[in-house]
mmCIF file of C-alpha atoms in Angstrom:
data_model
loop_
_atom_site.group_PDB
_atom_site.id
_atom_site.type_symbol
_atom_site.label_atom_id
_atom_site.label_comp_id
_atom_site.label_asym_id
_atom_site.label_seq_id
_atom_site.Cartn_x
_atom_site.Cartn_y
_atom_site.Cartn_z
ATOM 1 C CA UNK A 35 150.214 68.890 55.290
ATOM 2 C CA UNK A 36 149.092 71.268 52.551
ATOM 3 C CA UNK A 37 148.908 75.027 53.154
ATOM 4 C CA UNK A 38 147.304 77.675 50.983
ATOM 5 C CA UNK A 39 146.953 81.432 51.439
ATOM 6 C CA UNK A 40 143.506 82.891 50.767
ATOM 7 C CA UNK A 41 143.009 86.614 51.232
ATOM 8 C CA UNK A 42 146.046 86.835 53.492
ATOM 9 C CA UNK A 43 144.843 83.995 55.738
ATOM 10 C CA UNK A 44 146.417 80.588 55.992
ATOM 11 C CA UNK A 45 144.206 77.629 55.077
ATOM 12 C CA UNK A 46 145.632 74.314 56.242
ATOM 13 C CA UNK A 47 144.726 70.677 55.775
ATOM 14 C CA UNK A 48 145.969 67.931 58.063
ATOM 15 C CA UNK A 49 144.862 65.000 60.157
ATOM 16 C CA UNK A 50 144.085 64.965 63.883
ATOM 17 C CA UNK A 51 144.774 62.891 66.975
ATOM 18 C CA UNK A 52 141.958 60.891 68.519
ATOM 19 C CA UNK A 53 138.511 62.453 68.058
ATOM 20 C CA UNK A 54 135.627 61.784 70.440
ATOM 21 C CA UNK A 55 132.824 60.313 68.301
ATOM 22 C CA UNK A 56 129.167 60.904 69.105
ATOM 23 C CA UNK A 57 127.508 57.829 70.627
ATOM 24 C CA UNK A 58 123.759 58.390 70.540
ATOM 25 C CA UNK A 59 121.761 56.991 73.440
ATOM 26 C CA UNK A 60 118.554 55.057 72.743
ATOM 27 C CA UNK A 61 116.292 58.118 73.117
ATOM 28 C CA UNK A 62 118.453 59.994 70.559
ATOM 29 C CA UNK A 63 118.470 57.301 67.864
ATOM 30 C CA UNK A 64 116.487 59.635 65.581
ATOM 31 C CA UNK A 65 119.742 61.606 65.171
ATOM 32 C CA UNK A 66 121.519 58.782 63.352
ATOM 33 C CA UNK A 67 120.343 60.053 59.949
ATOM 34 C CA UNK A 68 122.050 63.400 60.558
ATOM 35 C CA UNK A 69 125.510 61.818 60.418
ATOM 36 C CA UNK A 70 124.976 61.288 56.678
ATOM 37 C CA UNK A 71 124.417 65.044 56.224
ATOM 38 C CA UNK A 72 127.931 66.053 57.298
ATOM 39 C CA UNK A 73 129.720 67.715 54.344
ATOM 40 C CA UNK A 74 132.897 66.154 52.967
ATOM 41 C CA UNK A 75 134.961 69.231 53.934
ATOM 42 C CA UNK A 76 134.597 71.394 57.019
ATOM 43 C CA UNK A 77 136.432 74.532 58.078
ATOM 44 C CA UNK A 78 137.414 75.933 61.450
ATOM 45 C CA UNK A 79 138.665 79.471 61.932
ATOM 46 C CA UNK A 80 141.078 79.815 64.781
ATOM 47 C CA UNK A 81 142.748 82.687 66.599
ATOM 48 C CA UNK A 82 144.618 83.025 69.909
ATOM 49 C CA UNK A 83 141.617 84.337 71.901
ATOM 50 C CA UNK A 84 139.224 81.536 70.971
ATOM 51 C CA UNK A 85 138.373 78.934 73.610
ATOM 52 C CA UNK A 86 140.042 75.603 73.132
ATOM 53 C CA UNK A 87 143.211 75.159 71.141
ATOM 54 C CA UNK A 88 143.529 74.628 67.403
ATOM 55 C CA UNK A 89 146.673 74.136 65.370
ATOM 56 C CA UNK A 90 147.369 72.613 61.987
ATOM 57 C CA UNK A 91 147.809 69.264 63.760
ATOM 58 C CA UNK A 92 144.958 69.068 66.245
ATOM 59 C CA UNK A 93 141.771 70.625 67.614
ATOM 60 C CA UNK A 94 141.165 70.662 71.359
ATOM 61 C CA UNK A 95 137.972 71.837 72.994
ATOM 62 C CA UNK A 96 137.994 74.286 75.901
ATOM 63 C CA UNK A 97 137.382 71.332 78.231
ATOM 64 C CA UNK A 98 140.504 69.507 77.043
ATOM 65 C CA UNK A 99 142.572 72.692 77.134
ATOM 66 C CA UNK A 100 141.562 73.073 80.806
ATOM 67 C CA UNK A 101 142.272 69.367 81.425
ATOM 68 C CA UNK A 102 138.636 68.336 81.908
ATOM 69 C CA UNK A 103 137.779 64.842 80.762
ATOM 70 C CA UNK A 104 136.603 64.505 77.182
ATOM 71 C CA UNK A 105 133.121 62.988 77.158
ATOM 72 C CA UNK A 106 130.660 62.683 74.356
ATOM 73 C CA UNK A 107 127.761 65.086 74.964
ATOM 74 C CA UNK A 108 125.335 62.155 75.058
ATOM 75 C CA UNK A 109 127.190 60.555 77.981
ATOM 76 C CA UNK A 110 126.607 63.610 80.167
ATOM 77 C CA UNK A 111 123.488 64.042 82.305
ATOM 78 C CA UNK A 112 120.816 65.477 80.017
ATOM 79 C CA UNK A 113 120.397 68.825 81.803
ATOM 80 C CA UNK A 114 124.178 69.353 81.977
ATOM 81 C CA UNK A 115 124.494 68.530 78.269
ATOM 82 C CA UNK A 116 121.627 70.853 77.367
ATOM 83 C CA UNK A 117 123.145 73.737 79.339
ATOM 84 C CA UNK A 118 126.576 73.191 77.777
ATOM 85 C CA UNK A 119 125.093 73.122 74.270
ATOM 86 C CA UNK A 120 122.958 76.208 74.865
ATOM 87 C CA UNK A 121 125.972 78.116 76.201
ATOM 88 C CA UNK A 122 128.078 76.906 73.251
ATOM 89 C CA UNK A 123 125.679 78.097 70.539
ATOM 90 C CA UNK A 124 125.220 81.439 72.296
ATOM 91 C CA UNK A 125 129.023 81.975 72.479
ATOM 92 C CA UNK A 126 129.039 81.738 76.308
ATOM 93 C CA UNK A 127 132.149 79.619 76.369
ATOM 94 C CA UNK A 128 132.967 77.745 79.543
ATOM 95 C CA UNK A 129 135.894 75.566 80.571
ATOM 96 C CA UNK A 130 133.708 72.438 80.585
ATOM 97 C CA UNK A 131 132.557 72.886 76.949
ATOM 98 C CA UNK A 132 133.853 69.932 74.966
ATOM 99 C CA UNK A 133 132.297 70.939 71.639
ATOM 100 C CA UNK A 134 134.145 72.566 68.762
ATOM 101 C CA UNK A 135 132.404 74.444 65.977
ATOM 102 C CA UNK A 136 132.940 73.811 62.284
ATOM 103 C CA UNK A 137 131.433 75.399 59.177
ATOM 104 C CA UNK A 138 131.119 74.322 55.560
ATOM 105 C CA UNK A 139 131.154 77.865 54.143
ATOM 106 C CA UNK A 140 134.519 79.345 53.172
ATOM 107 C CA UNK A 141 132.914 82.804 53.009
ATOM 108 C CA UNK A 142 131.691 82.501 56.603
ATOM 109 C CA UNK A 143 135.091 81.180 57.757
ATOM 110 C CA UNK A 144 136.856 84.131 56.108
ATOM 111 C CA UNK A 145 134.348 86.582 57.622
ATOM 112 C CA UNK A 146 134.955 85.045 61.056
ATOM 113 C CA UNK A 147 138.725 85.449 60.569
ATOM 114 C CA UNK A 148 138.300 89.122 59.673
ATOM 115 C CA UNK A 149 135.963 89.582 62.659
ATOM 116 C CA UNK A 150 138.537 88.023 65.007
ATOM 117 C CA UNK A 151 141.272 90.279 63.637
ATOM 118 C CA UNK A 152 139.101 93.396 63.937
ATOM 119 C CA UNK A 153 137.460 92.738 67.310
ATOM 120 C CA UNK A 154 139.629 90.518 69.506
ATOM 121 C CA UNK A 155 141.522 92.159 72.337
ATOM 122 C CA UNK A 156 144.392 92.036 72.417
ATOM 123 C CA UNK A 157 144.356 92.144 68.636
ATOM 124 C CA UNK A 158 146.001 89.049 67.161
ATOM 125 C CA UNK A 159 148.636 89.368 64.481
ATOM 126 C CA UNK A 160 147.417 88.354 61.020
ATOM 127 C CA UNK A 161 149.633 85.285 60.943
ATOM 128 C CA UNK A 162 148.020 84.030 64.185
ATOM 129 C CA UNK A 163 144.598 83.710 62.529
ATOM 130 C CA UNK A 164 144.087 80.699 60.292
ATOM 131 C CA UNK A 165 141.445 78.476 58.779
ATOM 132 C CA UNK A 166 141.751 74.730 59.141
ATOM 133 C CA UNK A 167 140.266 72.569 56.379
ATOM 134 C CA UNK A 168 139.445 68.967 57.240
ATOM 135 C CA UNK A 169 138.380 66.106 55.008
ATOM 136 C CA UNK A 170 135.695 64.511 57.193
ATOM 137 C CA UNK A 171 136.110 61.172 55.380
ATOM 138 C CA UNK A 172 139.581 60.633 56.879
ATOM 139 C CA UNK A 173 138.225 60.744 60.427
ATOM 140 C CA UNK A 174 136.176 58.031 62.142
ATOM 141 C CA UNK A 175 132.429 57.952 61.476
ATOM 142 C CA UNK A 176 130.302 59.994 63.894
ATOM 143 C CA UNK A 177 133.087 62.504 64.573
ATOM 144 C CA UNK A 178 130.882 65.363 63.330
ATOM 145 C CA UNK A 179 127.192 66.052 63.839
ATOM 146 C CA UNK A 180 125.330 69.071 62.431
ATOM 147 C CA UNK A 181 124.445 71.643 65.082
ATOM 148 C CA UNK A 182 120.790 71.531 64.086
ATOM 149 C CA UNK A 183 120.688 67.872 65.167
ATOM 150 C CA UNK A 184 121.993 68.698 68.648
ATOM 151 C CA UNK A 185 119.627 71.661 68.957
ATOM 152 C CA UNK A 186 116.736 69.388 68.021
ATOM 153 C CA UNK A 187 117.847 66.653 70.431
ATOM 154 C CA UNK A 188 117.943 69.030 73.383
ATOM 155 C CA UNK A 189 114.967 71.139 72.245
ATOM 156 C CA UNK A 190 116.977 74.348 72.045
ATOM 157 C CA UNK A 191 115.929 77.170 69.738
ATOM 158 C CA UNK A 192 118.574 78.292 67.312
ATOM 159 C CA UNK A 193 120.251 81.544 68.392
ATOM 160 C CA UNK A 194 118.954 82.951 65.099
ATOM 161 C CA UNK A 195 115.370 82.284 66.261
ATOM 162 C CA UNK A 196 115.714 84.662 69.200
#
């Protein structure tokens, strides 16, 4: 595992356990092209107060942390999946949320780390906040899907659209 310090924050690269790949149902086949749009490298900022559990060795969603079964979003009833996704993108984290967020922008990841340090209560120590870097090519295909694809699939407006 490689570790690098950037601006006082630890950036780590490692592999994971068993991811839950997306398995698109027949009425979501139009999403298949989105899998090719996933960047080679993705980042995840993590801090103690975030839902789920992230370390340099694995990423667990809030659902797994709370011992809920890990199911692909497309295997859930459509209304349940839509509600979970809408709550996820609006930062209304619930124990049954099995999604984890990733970003391709190092600047955004660093800004999120600073935000967590400045605004979380109780305030985490600097060494508790880190940024995980993953090479998406070392994980099974369909492990990642751009958020815009899921928003389109469930006809949810982006939080940025109001």
